[in-house]
CSV table of C-alpha atoms in Angstrom, one decimal:
chain,number,residue,atom,x,y,z
A,1,MET,CA,72.7,44.2,69.1
A,2,ILE,CA,73.3,44.3,72.6
A,3,HIS,CA,69.8,44.1,73.6
A,4,LYS,CA,68.9,40.8,71.3
A,5,THR,CA,72.5,40.1,73.0
A,6,VAL,CA,70.9,40.2,76.6
A,7,ASN,CA,67.5,38.6,76.1
A,8,PHE,CA,69.0,36.1,74.5
A,9,HIS,CA,70.9,35.1,77.6
A,10,GLU,CA,68.0,36.3,79.7
A,11,LEU,CA,65.9,33.1,77.9
A,12,ILE,CA,68.4,30.9,78.0
A,13,ILE,CA,68.4,30.7,81.8
A,14,PHE,CA,65.4,30.7,81.7
A,15,PHE,CA,65.1,27.7,80.8
A,16,ILE,CA,67.4,25.8,83.0
A,17,ILE,CA,66.0,27.1,85.8
A,18,VAL,CA,63.2,25.2,84.5
A,19,LEU,CA,64.3,22.3,83.4
A,20,ARG,CA,67.1,22.6,87.0
A,21,LEU,CA,63.4,21.9,88.4
A,22,ALA,CA,63.5,18.4,86.3
A,23,PRO,CA,63.1,15.4,88.6
A,24,SER,CA,59.8,14.8,89.6
A,25,GLY,CA,58.3,12.1,92.0
A,26,SER,CA,57.9,12.2,95.6
A,27,ALA,CA,60.5,14.3,96.4
A,28,PHE,CA,58.6,17.5,95.4
A,29,SER,CA,55.4,16.0,97.2
A,30,GLN,CA,56.1,14.8,100.2
A,31,PRO,CA,59.5,13.9,102.4
A,32,SER,CA,61.6,11.3,101.0
A,33,ARG,CA,64.4,8.5,102.4
A,34,HIS,CA,67.1,8.3,100.4
A,35,TYR,CA,70.2,6.1,100.5
A,36,PHE,CA,72.9,8.0,99.1
A,37,VAL,CA,76.0,6.2,98.2
A,38,CYS,CA,79.7,6.9,97.3
A,39,HIS,CA,81.9,4.3,95.5
A,40,SER,CA,85.4,4.6,95.4
A,41,HIS,CA,89.0,3.1,94.5
A,42,LEU,CA,90.6,4.1,97.1
A,43,LYS,CA,87.5,3.2,100.3
A,44,PRO,CA,84.9,1.3,100.3
A,45,GLU,CA,81.4,2.2,100.1
A,46,LEU,CA,80.5,5.0,101.8
A,47,ASN,CA,76.8,5.4,102.6
A,48,LEU,CA,74.7,7.8,103.8
A,49,ASP,CA,71.4,7.7,104.7
A,50,LEU,CA,69.5,11.0,103.6
A,51,PHE,CA,66.1,12.0,104.0
A,52,GLU,CA,65.4,14.4,101.0
A,53,GLY,CA,62.3,16.8,101.4
A,54,GLU,CA,60.2,19.1,99.5
A,55,ALA,CA,60.9,21.2,97.1
A,56,GLN,CA,58.6,24.4,96.6
A,57,SER,CA,60.8,27.2,94.8
A,58,ILE,CA,63.9,26.7,92.5
A,59,ASP,CA,66.7,27.5,94.6
A,60,SER,CA,65.4,24.8,97.4
A,61,GLY,CA,68.2,23.0,99.0
A,62,ALA,CA,65.6,19.9,99.8
A,63,LEU,CA,67.0,17.6,97.0
A,64,ILE,CA,70.2,16.1,96.5
A,65,TRP,CA,71.3,17.9,92.7
A,66,ASP,CA,74.1,16.0,90.2
A,67,ALA,CA,76.5,18.3,91.4
A,68,GLY,CA,76.3,17.6,94.8
A,69,SER,CA,76.7,13.3,94.5
A,70,ALA,CA,79.5,14.9,92.0
A,71,LEU,CA,81.1,16.5,95.0
A,72,ALA,CA,80.9,13.9,97.3
A,73,GLU,CA,81.7,11.7,95.3
A,74,TYR,CA,85.1,13.5,95.1
A,75,LEU,CA,85.6,13.3,98.2
A,76,THR,CA,84.9,10.1,98.9
A,77,ASP,CA,88.2,10.0,96.1
A,78,ASN,CA,90.4,12.8,97.9
A,79,ALA,CA,89.7,11.7,101.3
A,80,SER,CA,92.7,13.1,102.5
A,81,GLU,CA,92.1,16.4,101.4
A,82,VAL,CA,89.6,16.8,104.1
A,83,SER,CA,90.1,14.3,106.5
A,84,GLY,CA,91.0,16.5,110.0
A,85,LYS,CA,90.4,19.6,108.0
A,86,ARG,CA,87.7,22.8,109.5
A,87,ILE,CA,85.0,23.0,106.6
A,88,LEU,CA,81.9,25.0,106.1
A,89,GLU,CA,79.8,24.2,103.5
A,90,LEU,CA,77.5,26.9,101.9
A,91,GLY,CA,73.7,26.1,100.5
A,92,SER,CA,74.2,22.6,102.2
A,93,GLY,CA,70.7,21.6,101.7
A,94,THR,CA,70.7,18.0,102.6
A,95,GLY,CA,73.9,17.8,104.0
A,96,VAL,CA,75.1,15.1,100.7
A,97,VAL,CA,78.8,17.5,100.5
A,98,GLY,CA,79.3,18.5,103.9
A,99,LEU,CA,78.7,15.3,105.5
A,100,THR,CA,80.7,13.1,103.5
A,101,ALA,CA,83.4,15.4,104.2
A,102,ALA,CA,81.8,15.0,108.5
A,103,SER,CA,82.5,10.8,107.5
A,104,LEU,CA,85.9,11.2,106.0
A,105,GLY,CA,87.1,12.5,109.2
A,106,ALA,CA,87.3,15.9,108.6
A,107,THR,CA,87.5,17.7,111.8
A,108,GLU,CA,84.7,19.8,112.4
A,109,VAL,CA,81.9,20.1,109.6
A,110,ILE,CA,79.3,23.2,109.6
A,111,LEU,CA,76.7,22.4,107.3
A,112,THR,CA,74.5,25.7,106.7
A,113,ASP,CA,71.4,26.8,104.5
A,114,LYS,CA,68.1,29.0,105.6
A,115,PRO,CA,66.1,28.4,108.5
A,116,GLU,CA,63.3,26.6,106.9
A,117,LEU,CA,66.0,23.6,105.9
A,118,MET,CA,67.5,23.6,109.6
A,119,THR,CA,65.1,20.6,110.8
A,120,LEU,CA,66.5,18.5,107.7
A,121,LEU,CA,69.9,19.5,107.8
A,122,GLU,CA,69.6,18.1,111.7
A,123,GLN,CA,67.9,15.3,111.0
A,124,ASN,CA,70.1,13.8,108.9
A,125,ILE,CA,73.0,14.5,111.7
A,126,GLU,CA,71.5,12.7,113.1
A,127,ALA,CA,70.5,9.6,110.7
A,128,ASN,CA,74.1,9.1,110.5
A,129,GLY,CA,75.6,9.8,113.8
A,130,LEU,CA,77.8,12.5,112.8
A,131,ALA,CA,76.9,14.7,115.3
A,132,SER,CA,80.2,14.5,117.5
A,133,ASN,CA,82.3,16.1,114.1
A,134,ALA,CA,78.8,18.1,112.2
A,135,ARG,CA,76.1,21.0,112.6
A,136,ALA,CA,73.8,23.1,111.4
A,137,MET,CA,73.5,26.3,111.5
A,138,PRO,CA,71.3,29.0,109.9
A,139,LEU,CA,72.6,31.6,107.5
A,140,VAL,CA,71.5,33.4,104.7
A,141,TRP,CA,73.3,34.7,102.0
A,142,GLY,CA,73.9,38.4,102.8
A,143,ASP,CA,73.2,38.4,106.2
A,144,ASP,CA,76.1,40.0,109.2
A,145,VAL,CA,78.4,36.8,109.6
A,146,THR,CA,78.9,37.7,113.2
A,147,THR,CA,75.1,37.9,113.8
A,148,ALA,CA,74.9,34.8,112.8
A,149,LEU,CA,78.3,33.8,115.4
A,150,LEU,CA,76.6,35.1,118.6
A,151,HIS,CA,74.1,32.5,117.5
A,152,ALA,CA,76.0,29.6,117.4
A,153,GLY,CA,78.4,30.8,120.4
A,154,ASP,CA,81.9,30.5,119.0
A,155,ASP,CA,84.3,31.8,116.0
A,156,ASN,CA,84.9,28.7,114.2
A,157,LEU,CA,83.0,29.6,111.5
A,158,LEU,CA,85.6,32.5,110.4
A,159,ARG,CA,88.4,29.9,110.4
A,160,PRO,CA,87.2,27.4,108.5
A,161,ASP,CA,89.6,25.2,106.0
A,162,ILE,CA,87.7,24.6,103.1
A,163,VAL,CA,84.8,26.6,102.0
A,164,CYS,CA,82.3,24.1,100.0
A,165,GLY,CA,79.1,24.7,98.1
A,166,SER,CA,77.3,22.6,95.1
A,167,ASP,CA,75.4,24.1,92.4
A,168,LEU,CA,75.6,27.1,93.8
A,169,LEU,CA,75.8,29.3,90.4
A,170,TYR,CA,72.8,29.1,88.7
A,171,ALA,CA,70.7,33.1,89.9
A,172,PRO,CA,73.0,35.7,88.6
A,173,ASP,CA,71.0,37.8,91.4
A,174,SER,CA,72.4,36.2,94.5
A,175,PHE,CA,75.8,36.8,93.4
A,176,GLU,CA,76.2,39.7,95.2
A,177,PHE,CA,75.1,38.2,98.2
A,178,LEU,CA,77.1,34.6,97.5
A,179,LEU,CA,80.4,36.9,97.3
A,180,ASP,CA,79.8,38.9,99.8
A,181,THR,CA,79.0,35.7,102.3
A,182,VAL,CA,82.1,33.7,100.9
A,183,LEU,CA,84.3,37.1,101.8
A,184,GLN,CA,83.1,37.3,104.8
A,185,VAL,CA,83.5,33.5,105.9
A,186,CYS,CA,87.3,33.4,104.3
A,187,GLN,CA,89.1,35.6,106.5
A,188,HIS,CA,92.3,33.7,106.9
A,189,VAL,CA,93.9,33.7,103.5
A,190,HIS,CA,94.9,29.7,103.5
A,191,THR,CA,90.9,28.9,103.2
A,192,GLN,CA,90.3,27.9,100.5
A,193,VAL,CA,86.6,28.0,98.2
A,194,TRP,CA,85.4,24.9,96.3
A,195,LEU,CA,82.3,24.9,94.3
A,196,ALA,CA,81.0,22.6,92.2
A,197,TYR,CA,78.5,23.5,89.6
A,198,PRO,CA,76.4,22.3,86.1
A,199,THR,CA,78.1,24.0,83.0
A,200,ARG,CA,75.1,27.4,82.1
A,201,PHE,CA,75.4,30.1,81.2
A,202,THR,CA,75.7,31.8,85.4
A,203,GLU,CA,78.8,30.6,86.7
A,204,GLU,CA,81.5,32.7,84.9
A,205,ILE,CA,79.6,35.8,86.1
A,206,PHE,CA,79.7,34.8,89.7
A,207,PHE,CA,83.8,34.2,88.2
A,208,ASN,CA,84.4,37.3,87.1
A,209,GLN,CA,83.2,39.4,90.2
A,210,ALA,CA,85.1,36.9,92.0
A,211,ILE,CA,88.5,37.3,90.4
A,212,GLU,CA,89.2,41.1,92.8
A,213,TYR,CA,89.4,38.9,95.1
A,214,PHE,CA,90.6,35.1,94.9
A,215,ASP,CA,93.1,33.5,93.2
A,216,GLU,CA,92.1,30.4,91.1
A,217,LEU,CA,94.6,27.7,92.7
A,218,GLU,CA,93.9,25.7,89.3
A,219,PRO,CA,92.0,25.7,85.7
A,220,PRO,CA,88.1,24.2,86.4
A,221,ARG,CA,88.1,20.2,86.7
A,222,GLU,CA,86.1,17.4,85.4
A,223,ILE,CA,84.6,15.8,88.6
A,224,ASP,CA,81.6,14.1,86.4
A,225,SER,CA,80.2,14.5,83.3
A,226,GLY,CA,79.0,17.9,82.6
A,227,ILE,CA,79.8,19.1,86.5
A,228,PHE,CA,83.2,20.6,87.5
A,229,LEU,CA,84.7,22.0,90.4
A,230,SER,CA,86.6,25.7,90.6
A,231,ARG,CA,88.9,26.0,93.8
A,232,LEU,CA,90.1,29.5,94.9
A,233,GLN,CA,91.4,31.7,97.9
A,234,ARG,CA,91.3,34.9,98.9
A,235,ARG,CA,94.9,37.0,97.4
A,236,VAL,CA,96.9,37.8,100.0
A,237,TYR,CA,97.9,41.6,98.9
A,238,ASN,CA,101.7,43.5,99.9
C-alpha cells in the first residue's frame, strides 16, 4: 500500500512537470520580447519591458510563469510593503518579480539565478532603466553564499528585508539546496521569506522541511486563481 501511494505521487509530480512545459511558442525556439503590464487600483499601470529566453529544460527560468506574474501583481497592489526595502530574489529568471519591486521603490534589489541566466537578467535591468537599484548576481542553490559575496563585493546579500521567489517549489530533489540557501540569506531575524506557487503536490514537502527553522506569518493567501503566497520568518530561539 505504501509503495502504491509513493508511485502515485511520483506519477502526479511527473505529469505536473510535463504540464509545466505546456506554454509553447517562440519563447522556446528564440529569444522574444514581452511587455509585462501590472494593473492596480492603487497605482497607475506599471510597465516592464522584458526579454524572455529559450527554455531548454524543465527548470528553465527563461520564461515568465504564472506565479511570477501573480507575485508581481501582488507587489503592485501592495507597493508600501516593498518600497524602501532591500530585496533578494531567488530563481529570478526574467526578473519580473524583482524588477517590479525595483520599479515600486525598493532601495536595492538583488536578482539571483544560475550563471547562464545573468545575460538575460542584465538585459532586462538595462531595458527598464533600473540599474540604479537592481543588479543581477549568480547564485546556485546549495553553494556557499559567502563565495558569491566575494564576487559581489559586499555583504548586502546577507541583510535583505525580504527574500522572495516564485514557482520554486516544483522539484522536491532541489528542496534541500533551496532551504540551505534560504537559511544562509536569512541571518537577520527581521528577514521575511515570500514564496508564490501554484497548487501542486510538492510545496508541502518544502514547508514541512522549512517549519523546523521558520514560522508562518499568516496562512497562505490566494493571490490569483490557483496561485498562493506563503510568508515565513526565521524563528527566534531564546
